């Protein structure tokens, strides 16, 4: 090889080396960043306990009350029972008086040391007087925890143009207005005590636009933004606000009866929520303040979606899923009609 060729090779090598080194460094940094994030999510989801596992920070076993909306079934009922077990007195808030009485009797029998109160309100039709009565009923209590659990979805997936107006109105009234008004009634009581916990039960539909559940999806997106804003407002008062990001749980709302690794029973789900308060878990790197995805499989799914981006693919997939659910639901209704 001629000396000129050797010199050209050497010069070429030196010219390429900085770029190669830079690319290797970028690749190594990216891998390190992904590994750190994955480890962080894993530790929060499976190892690290929440900021107050015993819930004493919020008044457990100190005479404080937990207010739970939608408290006669599913997730809400489980929150009531597990908060009573943790040492709270419980105010059960729901529409049906008979179910309220039955749930209160069951709760008192299981946890006699926990005082139980009930308040009946139909959040779909509630007016200012109804909310004033609720506020009055809570005003004399030391409220340490509020669980805004009450919620409504569509009867079956449907395009907006096919969605009944009354269904849309009820979804907004229950998912948005009720959360605002109940929270507004409770927050002054928590500020007075300089502590509190507000859990707003969210949904993956609030993070991923969900065609054919557009109204429901929009209300859950509202809860995410509301929780982030309210959490920043109230942290100066030692009040924790958390949107609990939820995939599916067996319940009347989800219409799923059989539990699985992705669809836990309400009792299992609530245990994970209460054990991980203050930890974002799967929502750790999703740029959603005051949001937690605590249940282990939901956490991993949320983190995976964050890695790949919450773009049009997930929206299109959700659209296809809901079209299939609607098709099967209509066939079921047709068979019943026959």
mmCIF file of C-alpha atoms in Angstrom:
data_model
loop_
_atom_site.group_PDB
_atom_site.id
_atom_site.type_symbol
_atom_site.label_atom_id
_atom_site.label_comp_id
_atom_site.label_asym_id
_atom_site.label_seq_id
_atom_site.Cartn_x
_atom_site.Cartn_y
_atom_site.Cartn_z
ATOM 1 C CA UNK A 1 0.000 0.000 0.000
ATOM 2 C CA UNK A 2 1.374 3.392 -0.972
ATOM 3 C CA UNK A 3 2.249 5.885 1.729
ATOM 4 C CA UNK A 4 -0.465 8.149 0.388
ATOM 5 C CA UNK A 5 -3.068 5.431 0.886
ATOM 6 C CA UNK A 6 -1.881 4.839 4.449
ATOM 7 C CA UNK A 7 -2.157 8.526 5.258
ATOM 8 C CA UNK A 8 -5.652 8.712 3.757
ATOM 9 C CA UNK A 9 -6.730 5.707 5.837
ATOM 10 C CA UNK A 10 -5.329 7.238 9.036
ATOM 11 C CA UNK A 11 -6.986 10.596 8.350
ATOM 12 C CA UNK A 12 -10.283 8.887 7.542
ATOM 13 C CA UNK A 13 -10.095 6.871 10.773
ATOM 14 C CA UNK A 14 -9.521 9.958 12.889
ATOM 15 C CA UNK A 15 -12.316 11.799 11.115
ATOM 16 C CA UNK A 16 -14.746 8.958 11.811
ATOM 17 C CA UNK A 17 -13.710 8.318 15.412
ATOM 18 C CA UNK A 18 -15.366 11.344 17.069
ATOM 19 C CA UNK A 19 -18.719 10.647 15.379
ATOM 20 C CA UNK A 20 -18.537 6.962 16.259
ATOM 21 C CA UNK A 21 -17.664 7.778 19.841
ATOM 22 C CA UNK A 22 -20.506 10.273 20.007
ATOM 23 C CA UNK A 23 -23.018 7.757 18.673
ATOM 24 C CA UNK A 24 -21.826 5.099 21.103
ATOM 25 C CA UNK A 25 -22.121 7.573 23.968
ATOM 26 C CA UNK A 26 -25.646 8.558 22.927
ATOM 27 C CA UNK A 27 -26.648 4.904 22.642
ATOM 28 C CA UNK A 28 -25.161 4.076 26.035
ATOM 29 C CA UNK A 29 -26.885 7.073 27.633
ATOM 30 C CA UNK A 30 -30.217 6.083 26.086
ATOM 31 C CA UNK A 31 -29.912 2.507 27.324
ATOM 32 C CA UNK A 32 -28.922 3.740 30.773
ATOM 33 C CA UNK A 33 -31.901 6.095 30.847
ATOM 34 C CA UNK A 34 -34.359 3.370 29.810
ATOM 35 C CA UNK A 35 -32.857 0.959 32.341
ATOM 36 C CA UNK A 36 -33.093 3.564 35.112
ATOM 37 C CA UNK A 37 -36.729 4.273 34.277
ATOM 38 C CA UNK A 38 -37.643 0.600 34.126
ATOM 39 C CA UNK A 39 -35.900 -0.070 37.451
ATOM 40 C CA UNK A 40 -37.649 2.924 39.030
ATOM 41 C CA UNK A 41 -41.069 1.699 37.894
ATOM 42 C CA UNK A 42 -40.286 -1.867 39.024
ATOM 43 C CA UNK A 43 -39.160 -0.741 42.483
ATOM 44 C CA UNK A 44 -42.160 1.547 42.984
ATOM 45 C CA UNK A 45 -44.612 -1.096 41.801
ATOM 46 C CA UNK A 46 -43.244 -4.146 43.587
ATOM 47 C CA UNK A 47 -40.832 -3.097 46.355
ATOM 48 C CA UNK A 48 -41.176 0.428 47.750
ATOM 49 C CA UNK A 49 -44.139 1.031 50.093
ATOM 50 C CA UNK A 50 -46.367 4.070 49.806
ATOM 51 C CA UNK A 51 -45.740 7.213 51.814
ATOM 52 C CA UNK A 52 -48.132 6.146 54.542
ATOM 53 C CA UNK A 53 -48.928 2.446 54.510
ATOM 54 C CA UNK A 54 -50.768 2.697 57.832
ATOM 55 C CA UNK A 55 -52.628 5.837 56.696
ATOM 56 C CA UNK A 56 -52.026 7.458 60.110
ATOM 57 C CA UNK A 57 -50.780 10.546 58.319
ATOM 58 C CA UNK A 58 -54.388 11.086 57.217
ATOM 59 C CA UNK A 59 -56.028 10.405 60.578
ATOM 60 C CA UNK A 60 -56.395 6.621 60.713
ATOM 61 C CA UNK A 61 -57.152 5.393 64.250
ATOM 62 C CA UNK A 62 -57.384 9.027 65.360
ATOM 63 C CA UNK A 63 -61.115 9.572 64.905
ATOM 64 C CA UNK A 64 -60.955 10.759 61.286
ATOM 65 C CA UNK A 65 -63.572 9.927 58.683
ATOM 66 C CA UNK A 66 -63.250 8.617 55.135
ATOM 67 C CA UNK A 67 -65.877 9.765 52.634
ATOM 68 C CA UNK A 68 -66.484 7.333 49.776
ATOM 69 C CA UNK A 69 -68.814 8.043 46.849
ATOM 70 C CA UNK A 70 -70.357 5.192 44.895
ATOM 71 C CA UNK A 71 -69.797 3.177 48.050
ATOM 72 C CA UNK A 72 -72.339 0.354 47.723
ATOM 73 C CA UNK A 73 -70.668 -1.733 45.043
ATOM 74 C CA UNK A 74 -67.366 -2.685 43.446
ATOM 75 C CA UNK A 75 -64.315 -0.500 44.017
ATOM 76 C CA UNK A 76 -66.186 2.017 46.168
ATOM 77 C CA UNK A 77 -67.475 -0.625 48.557
ATOM 78 C CA UNK A 78 -63.996 -2.099 48.868
ATOM 79 C CA UNK A 79 -62.516 1.304 49.673
ATOM 80 C CA UNK A 80 -65.106 1.702 52.423
ATOM 81 C CA UNK A 81 -64.305 -1.669 53.972
ATOM 82 C CA UNK A 82 -60.529 -1.410 53.699
ATOM 83 C CA UNK A 83 -60.479 2.138 55.063
ATOM 84 C CA UNK A 84 -62.632 0.991 57.980
ATOM 85 C CA UNK A 85 -60.155 -1.841 58.572
ATOM 86 C CA UNK A 86 -57.337 0.736 58.533
ATOM 87 C CA UNK A 87 -59.006 2.671 61.334
ATOM 88 C CA UNK A 88 -61.287 5.273 59.740
ATOM 89 C CA UNK A 89 -64.914 5.971 60.414
ATOM 90 C CA UNK A 90 -66.719 5.877 57.070
ATOM 91 C CA UNK A 91 -69.368 7.984 55.354
ATOM 92 C CA UNK A 92 -71.009 5.949 52.598
ATOM 93 C CA UNK A 93 -72.381 8.134 49.803
ATOM 94 C CA UNK A 94 -74.579 6.678 47.064
ATOM 95 C CA UNK A 95 -78.006 6.908 45.471
ATOM 96 C CA UNK A 96 -79.898 3.816 46.655
ATOM 97 C CA UNK A 97 -81.073 3.985 50.275
ATOM 98 C CA UNK A 98 -81.625 0.241 50.557
ATOM 99 C CA UNK A 99 -78.125 -0.558 49.315
ATOM 100 C CA UNK A 100 -76.676 2.108 51.610
ATOM 101 C CA UNK A 101 -78.419 0.572 54.623
ATOM 102 C CA UNK A 102 -77.312 -2.927 53.650
ATOM 103 C CA UNK A 103 -73.696 -1.877 53.103
ATOM 104 C CA UNK A 104 -73.629 0.086 56.357
ATOM 105 C CA UNK A 105 -75.001 -2.902 58.280
ATOM 106 C CA UNK A 106 -72.429 -5.218 56.703
ATOM 107 C CA UNK A 107 -69.614 -2.766 57.415
ATOM 108 C CA UNK A 108 -70.640 -2.250 61.058
ATOM 109 C CA UNK A 109 -70.866 -6.001 61.614
ATOM 110 C CA UNK A 110 -67.398 -6.608 60.237
ATOM 111 C CA UNK A 111 -65.690 -3.563 61.799
ATOM 112 C CA UNK A 112 -67.753 -2.595 64.854
ATOM 113 C CA UNK A 113 -65.052 -0.219 66.077
ATOM 114 C CA UNK A 114 -65.588 1.909 62.964
ATOM 115 C CA UNK A 115 -68.517 4.322 63.025
ATOM 116 C CA UNK A 116 -70.584 4.310 59.839
ATOM 117 C CA UNK A 117 -72.794 7.019 58.389
ATOM 118 C CA UNK A 118 -74.736 7.153 55.128
ATOM 119 C CA UNK A 119 -75.877 9.903 52.810
ATOM 120 C CA UNK A 120 -78.162 9.404 49.848
ATOM 121 C CA UNK A 121 -77.714 11.589 46.771
ATOM 122 C CA UNK A 122 -78.413 10.974 43.095
ATOM 123 C CA UNK A 123 -75.397 12.603 41.454
ATOM 124 C CA UNK A 124 -77.025 12.428 38.016
ATOM 125 C CA UNK A 125 -79.851 14.710 39.144
ATOM 126 C CA UNK A 126 -78.288 16.537 42.117
ATOM 127 C CA UNK A 127 -78.948 20.276 42.394
ATOM 128 C CA UNK A 128 -77.515 22.992 44.622
ATOM 129 C CA UNK A 129 -79.820 22.056 47.509
ATOM 130 C CA UNK A 130 -78.732 18.405 47.341
ATOM 131 C CA UNK A 131 -75.075 19.393 47.493
ATOM 132 C CA UNK A 132 -75.773 21.842 50.312
ATOM 133 C CA UNK A 133 -77.312 18.990 52.311
ATOM 134 C CA UNK A 134 -74.245 16.815 51.685
ATOM 135 C CA UNK A 135 -71.929 19.641 52.693
ATOM 136 C CA UNK A 136 -73.924 20.177 55.888
ATOM 137 C CA UNK A 137 -73.794 16.457 56.711
ATOM 138 C CA UNK A 138 -69.996 16.458 56.373
ATOM 139 C CA UNK A 139 -69.295 19.832 57.986
ATOM 140 C CA UNK A 140 -69.041 18.525 61.562
ATOM 141 C CA UNK A 141 -66.776 15.585 60.718
ATOM 142 C CA UNK A 142 -62.993 15.346 60.716
ATOM 143 C CA UNK A 143 -62.564 14.159 57.132
ATOM 144 C CA UNK A 144 -59.145 12.640 56.487
ATOM 145 C CA UNK A 145 -59.816 10.805 53.228
ATOM 146 C CA UNK A 146 -62.076 11.419 50.239
ATOM 147 C CA UNK A 147 -62.492 8.776 47.547
ATOM 148 C CA UNK A 148 -64.215 10.220 44.478
ATOM 149 C CA UNK A 149 -65.185 6.837 43.108
ATOM 150 C CA UNK A 150 -68.687 7.331 41.730
ATOM 151 C CA UNK A 151 -68.686 7.107 37.956
ATOM 152 C CA UNK A 152 -70.704 6.264 34.891
ATOM 153 C CA UNK A 153 -69.749 5.048 31.432
ATOM 154 C CA UNK A 154 -71.758 4.426 28.263
ATOM 155 C CA UNK A 155 -74.195 1.533 28.174
ATOM 156 C CA UNK A 156 -72.351 0.216 25.124
ATOM 157 C CA UNK A 157 -69.700 1.834 22.906
ATOM 158 C CA UNK A 158 -71.297 4.253 20.448
ATOM 159 C CA UNK A 159 -70.316 7.121 18.215
ATOM 160 C CA UNK A 160 -71.153 10.546 19.560
ATOM 161 C CA UNK A 161 -73.903 11.058 16.977
ATOM 162 C CA UNK A 162 -75.605 7.879 18.227
ATOM 163 C CA UNK A 163 -75.169 8.567 21.946
ATOM 164 C CA UNK A 164 -78.399 9.549 23.753
ATOM 165 C CA UNK A 165 -78.323 13.069 25.186
ATOM 166 C CA UNK A 166 -79.453 11.903 28.619
ATOM 167 C CA UNK A 167 -76.590 9.379 28.731
ATOM 168 C CA UNK A 168 -74.070 12.099 27.881
ATOM 169 C CA UNK A 169 -75.580 14.451 30.460
ATOM 170 C CA UNK A 170 -75.498 11.823 33.202
ATOM 171 C CA UNK A 171 -71.867 10.919 32.479
ATOM 172 C CA UNK A 172 -70.769 14.543 32.776
ATOM 173 C CA UNK A 173 -72.917 15.151 35.875
ATOM 174 C CA UNK A 174 -71.579 12.090 37.684
ATOM 175 C CA UNK A 175 -67.947 12.001 36.544
ATOM 176 C CA UNK A 176 -67.236 15.738 36.537
ATOM 177 C CA UNK A 177 -69.795 17.759 38.499
ATOM 178 C CA UNK A 178 -70.009 15.313 41.402
ATOM 179 C CA UNK A 179 -66.232 15.214 41.782
ATOM 180 C CA UNK A 180 -66.037 19.009 41.771
ATOM 181 C CA UNK A 181 -68.860 19.556 44.229
ATOM 182 C CA UNK A 182 -67.948 16.810 46.714
ATOM 183 C CA UNK A 183 -64.289 17.865 46.670
ATOM 184 C CA UNK A 184 -65.305 21.502 47.191
ATOM 185 C CA UNK A 185 -67.310 20.446 50.254
ATOM 186 C CA UNK A 186 -64.476 18.403 51.779
ATOM 187 C CA UNK A 187 -61.346 20.470 51.058
ATOM 188 C CA UNK A 188 -62.027 23.218 53.665
ATOM 189 C CA UNK A 189 -62.314 20.517 56.341
ATOM 190 C CA UNK A 190 -58.951 19.071 55.334
ATOM 191 C CA UNK A 191 -57.275 22.488 55.169
ATOM 192 C CA UNK A 192 -58.471 23.141 58.711
ATOM 193 C CA UNK A 193 -56.729 19.971 59.905
ATOM 194 C CA UNK A 194 -53.670 20.500 57.668
ATOM 195 C CA UNK A 195 -53.820 16.979 56.285
ATOM 196 C CA UNK A 196 -55.844 14.849 53.954
ATOM 197 C CA UNK A 197 -55.936 12.412 51.053
ATOM 198 C CA UNK A 198 -58.090 12.810 47.941
ATOM 199 C CA UNK A 199 -58.255 9.863 45.547
ATOM 200 C CA UNK A 200 -59.939 10.470 42.189
ATOM 201 C CA UNK A 201 -60.597 7.203 40.395
ATOM 202 C CA UNK A 202 -59.422 7.642 36.827
ATOM 203 C CA UNK A 203 -59.170 5.484 33.747
ATOM 204 C CA UNK A 204 -56.813 4.653 30.904
ATOM 205 C CA UNK A 205 -59.559 6.205 28.758
ATOM 206 C CA UNK A 206 -58.529 9.547 30.200
ATOM 207 C CA UNK A 207 -54.953 9.113 28.995
ATOM 208 C CA UNK A 208 -55.765 7.580 25.596
ATOM 209 C CA UNK A 209 -58.619 9.191 23.619
ATOM 210 C CA UNK A 210 -61.233 6.457 23.333
ATOM 211 C CA UNK A 211 -63.424 6.556 20.216
ATOM 212 C CA UNK A 212 -67.000 5.359 20.790
ATOM 213 C CA UNK A 213 -66.622 6.309 24.465
ATOM 214 C CA UNK A 214 -65.847 9.935 23.677
ATOM 215 C CA UNK A 215 -67.893 11.529 26.462
ATOM 216 C CA UNK A 216 -66.626 9.139 29.125
ATOM 217 C CA UNK A 217 -63.050 9.477 27.859
ATOM 218 C CA UNK A 218 -63.307 13.263 28.000
ATOM 219 C CA UNK A 219 -64.567 13.258 31.584
ATOM 220 C CA UNK A 220 -61.710 11.019 32.699
ATOM 221 C CA UNK A 221 -59.212 13.299 30.951
ATOM 222 C CA UNK A 222 -60.767 16.145 32.931
ATOM 223 C CA UNK A 223 -60.114 14.252 36.165
ATOM 224 C CA UNK A 224 -56.443 13.867 35.240
ATOM 225 C CA UNK A 225 -55.966 17.599 34.642
ATOM 226 C CA UNK A 226 -58.088 18.520 37.642
ATOM 227 C CA UNK A 227 -56.096 16.244 39.942
ATOM 228 C CA UNK A 228 -52.777 17.658 38.765
ATOM 229 C CA UNK A 229 -53.916 21.242 39.292
ATOM 230 C CA UNK A 230 -55.608 20.596 42.629
ATOM 231 C CA UNK A 231 -52.637 18.627 43.915
ATOM 232 C CA UNK A 232 -50.341 21.594 43.335
ATOM 233 C CA UNK A 233 -52.820 23.900 45.098
ATOM 234 C CA UNK A 234 -53.217 21.718 48.171
ATOM 235 C CA UNK A 235 -49.729 20.384 48.816
ATOM 236 C CA UNK A 236 -49.010 23.517 50.872
ATOM 237 C CA UNK A 237 -51.698 22.259 53.270
ATOM 238 C CA UNK A 238 -50.183 18.759 53.527
ATOM 239 C CA UNK A 239 -53.031 17.329 51.443
ATOM 240 C CA UNK A 240 -52.246 14.589 48.916
ATOM 241 C CA UNK A 241 -54.288 14.519 45.703
ATOM 242 C CA UNK A 242 -53.951 11.509 43.451
ATOM 243 C CA UNK A 243 -55.574 10.415 40.233
ATOM 244 C CA UNK A 244 -55.710 6.623 40.428
ATOM 245 C CA UNK A 245 -55.201 5.527 36.832
ATOM 246 C CA UNK A 246 -57.181 2.337 36.277
ATOM 247 C CA UNK A 247 -57.350 -0.172 33.452
ATOM 248 C CA UNK A 248 -60.114 -2.762 33.999
ATOM 249 C CA UNK A 249 -61.426 -4.114 37.310
ATOM 250 C CA UNK A 250 -64.268 -6.610 37.656
ATOM 251 C CA UNK A 251 -67.336 -4.463 38.334
ATOM 252 C CA UNK A 252 -70.730 -3.415 37.037
ATOM 253 C CA UNK A 253 -69.094 -0.427 35.362
ATOM 254 C CA UNK A 254 -66.627 -2.522 33.356
ATOM 255 C CA UNK A 255 -69.193 -5.302 32.793
ATOM 256 C CA UNK A 256 -66.367 -7.812 33.336
ATOM 257 C CA UNK A 257 -67.040 -10.595 35.834
ATOM 258 C CA UNK A 258 -64.056 -12.931 35.469
ATOM 259 C CA UNK A 259 -60.823 -11.693 37.100
ATOM 260 C CA UNK A 260 -57.413 -12.128 35.481
ATOM 261 C CA UNK A 261 -53.896 -10.767 35.807
ATOM 262 C CA UNK A 262 -54.999 -7.654 33.895
ATOM 263 C CA UNK A 263 -58.468 -7.421 35.468
ATOM 264 C CA UNK A 264 -58.270 -7.797 39.261
ATOM 265 C CA UNK A 265 -61.133 -8.082 41.703
ATOM 266 C CA UNK A 266 -62.018 -4.860 43.553
ATOM 267 C CA UNK A 267 -60.575 -6.087 46.873
ATOM 268 C CA UNK A 268 -57.214 -6.893 45.291
ATOM 269 C CA UNK A 269 -57.145 -3.639 43.387
ATOM 270 C CA UNK A 270 -57.936 -1.447 46.388
ATOM 271 C CA UNK A 271 -55.218 -3.109 48.478
ATOM 272 C CA UNK A 272 -52.645 -2.126 45.845
ATOM 273 C CA UNK A 273 -53.983 1.432 45.686
ATOM 274 C CA UNK A 274 -53.781 1.992 49.434
ATOM 275 C CA UNK A 275 -50.340 0.379 49.633
ATOM 276 C CA UNK A 276 -48.868 2.681 46.948
ATOM 277 C CA UNK A 277 -50.194 6.125 47.885
ATOM 278 C CA UNK A 278 -47.740 8.819 46.841
ATOM 279 C CA UNK A 279 -45.938 6.625 44.296
ATOM 280 C CA UNK A 280 -46.673 7.127 40.576
ATOM 281 C CA UNK A 281 -45.619 3.540 39.756
ATOM 282 C CA UNK A 282 -46.439 2.988 36.072
ATOM 283 C CA UNK A 283 -47.174 6.694 35.572
ATOM 284 C CA UNK A 284 -43.723 7.695 36.804
ATOM 285 C CA UNK A 285 -42.470 9.070 33.498
ATOM 286 C CA UNK A 286 -45.693 9.997 31.720
ATOM 287 C CA UNK A 287 -45.647 13.738 32.544
ATOM 288 C CA UNK A 288 -48.945 13.466 34.408
ATOM 289 C CA UNK A 289 -48.526 15.102 37.829
ATOM 290 C CA UNK A 290 -50.404 13.653 40.806
ATOM 291 C CA UNK A 291 -51.165 10.469 38.885
ATOM 292 C CA UNK A 292 -50.536 6.911 40.007
ATOM 293 C CA UNK A 293 -51.029 3.585 38.230
ATOM 294 C CA UNK A 294 -50.576 1.313 41.248
ATOM 295 C CA UNK A 295 -51.856 -2.134 40.314
ATOM 296 C CA UNK A 296 -48.909 -4.171 39.066
ATOM 297 C CA UNK A 297 -50.137 -5.219 35.602
ATOM 298 C CA UNK A 298 -51.731 -1.830 34.942
ATOM 299 C CA UNK A 299 -48.468 -0.225 36.021
ATOM 300 C CA UNK A 300 -46.396 -2.232 33.553
ATOM 301 C CA UNK A 301 -48.889 -1.566 30.769
ATOM 302 C CA UNK A 302 -48.898 2.169 31.488
ATOM 303 C CA UNK A 303 -45.100 2.312 31.484
ATOM 304 C CA UNK A 304 -44.923 0.314 28.252
ATOM 305 C CA UNK A 305 -47.343 2.708 26.602
ATOM 306 C CA UNK A 306 -45.211 5.629 27.795
ATOM 307 C CA UNK A 307 -42.136 4.088 26.164
ATOM 308 C CA UNK A 308 -43.858 3.687 22.812
ATOM 309 C CA UNK A 309 -45.763 6.967 22.982
ATOM 310 C CA UNK A 310 -49.484 7.510 23.339
ATOM 311 C CA UNK A 311 -50.059 8.149 19.662
ATOM 312 C CA UNK A 312 -52.506 7.281 16.950
ATOM 313 C CA UNK A 313 -51.785 3.536 17.135
ATOM 314 C CA UNK A 314 -53.395 3.230 20.569
ATOM 315 C CA UNK A 315 -56.335 5.402 19.517
ATOM 316 C CA UNK A 316 -56.910 3.251 16.425
ATOM 317 C CA UNK A 317 -56.556 0.052 18.447
ATOM 318 C CA UNK A 318 -59.094 1.317 20.994
ATOM 319 C CA UNK A 319 -61.460 2.252 18.174
ATOM 320 C CA UNK A 320 -61.277 -1.263 16.728
ATOM 321 C CA UNK A 321 -61.745 -2.807 20.163
ATOM 322 C CA UNK A 322 -64.855 -0.753 20.862
ATOM 323 C CA UNK A 323 -66.350 -1.526 17.458
ATOM 324 C CA UNK A 324 -66.007 -5.218 18.267
ATOM 325 C CA UNK A 325 -67.490 -4.758 21.759
ATOM 326 C CA UNK A 326 -70.445 -2.855 20.288
ATOM 327 C CA UNK A 327 -71.018 -5.558 17.676
ATOM 328 C CA UNK A 328 -71.105 -8.294 20.307
ATOM 329 C CA UNK A 329 -73.302 -6.223 22.642
ATOM 330 C CA UNK A 330 -75.853 -5.593 19.889
ATOM 331 C CA UNK A 331 -75.943 -9.298 19.035
ATOM 332 C CA UNK A 332 -76.540 -10.106 22.691
ATOM 333 C CA UNK A 333 -79.401 -7.609 22.863
ATOM 334 C CA UNK A 334 -80.838 -9.076 19.660
ATOM 335 C CA UNK A 335 -80.799 -12.595 21.147
ATOM 336 C CA UNK A 336 -82.527 -11.336 24.285
ATOM 337 C CA UNK A 337 -85.138 -9.643 22.143
ATOM 338 C CA UNK A 338 -85.922 -12.933 20.441
#
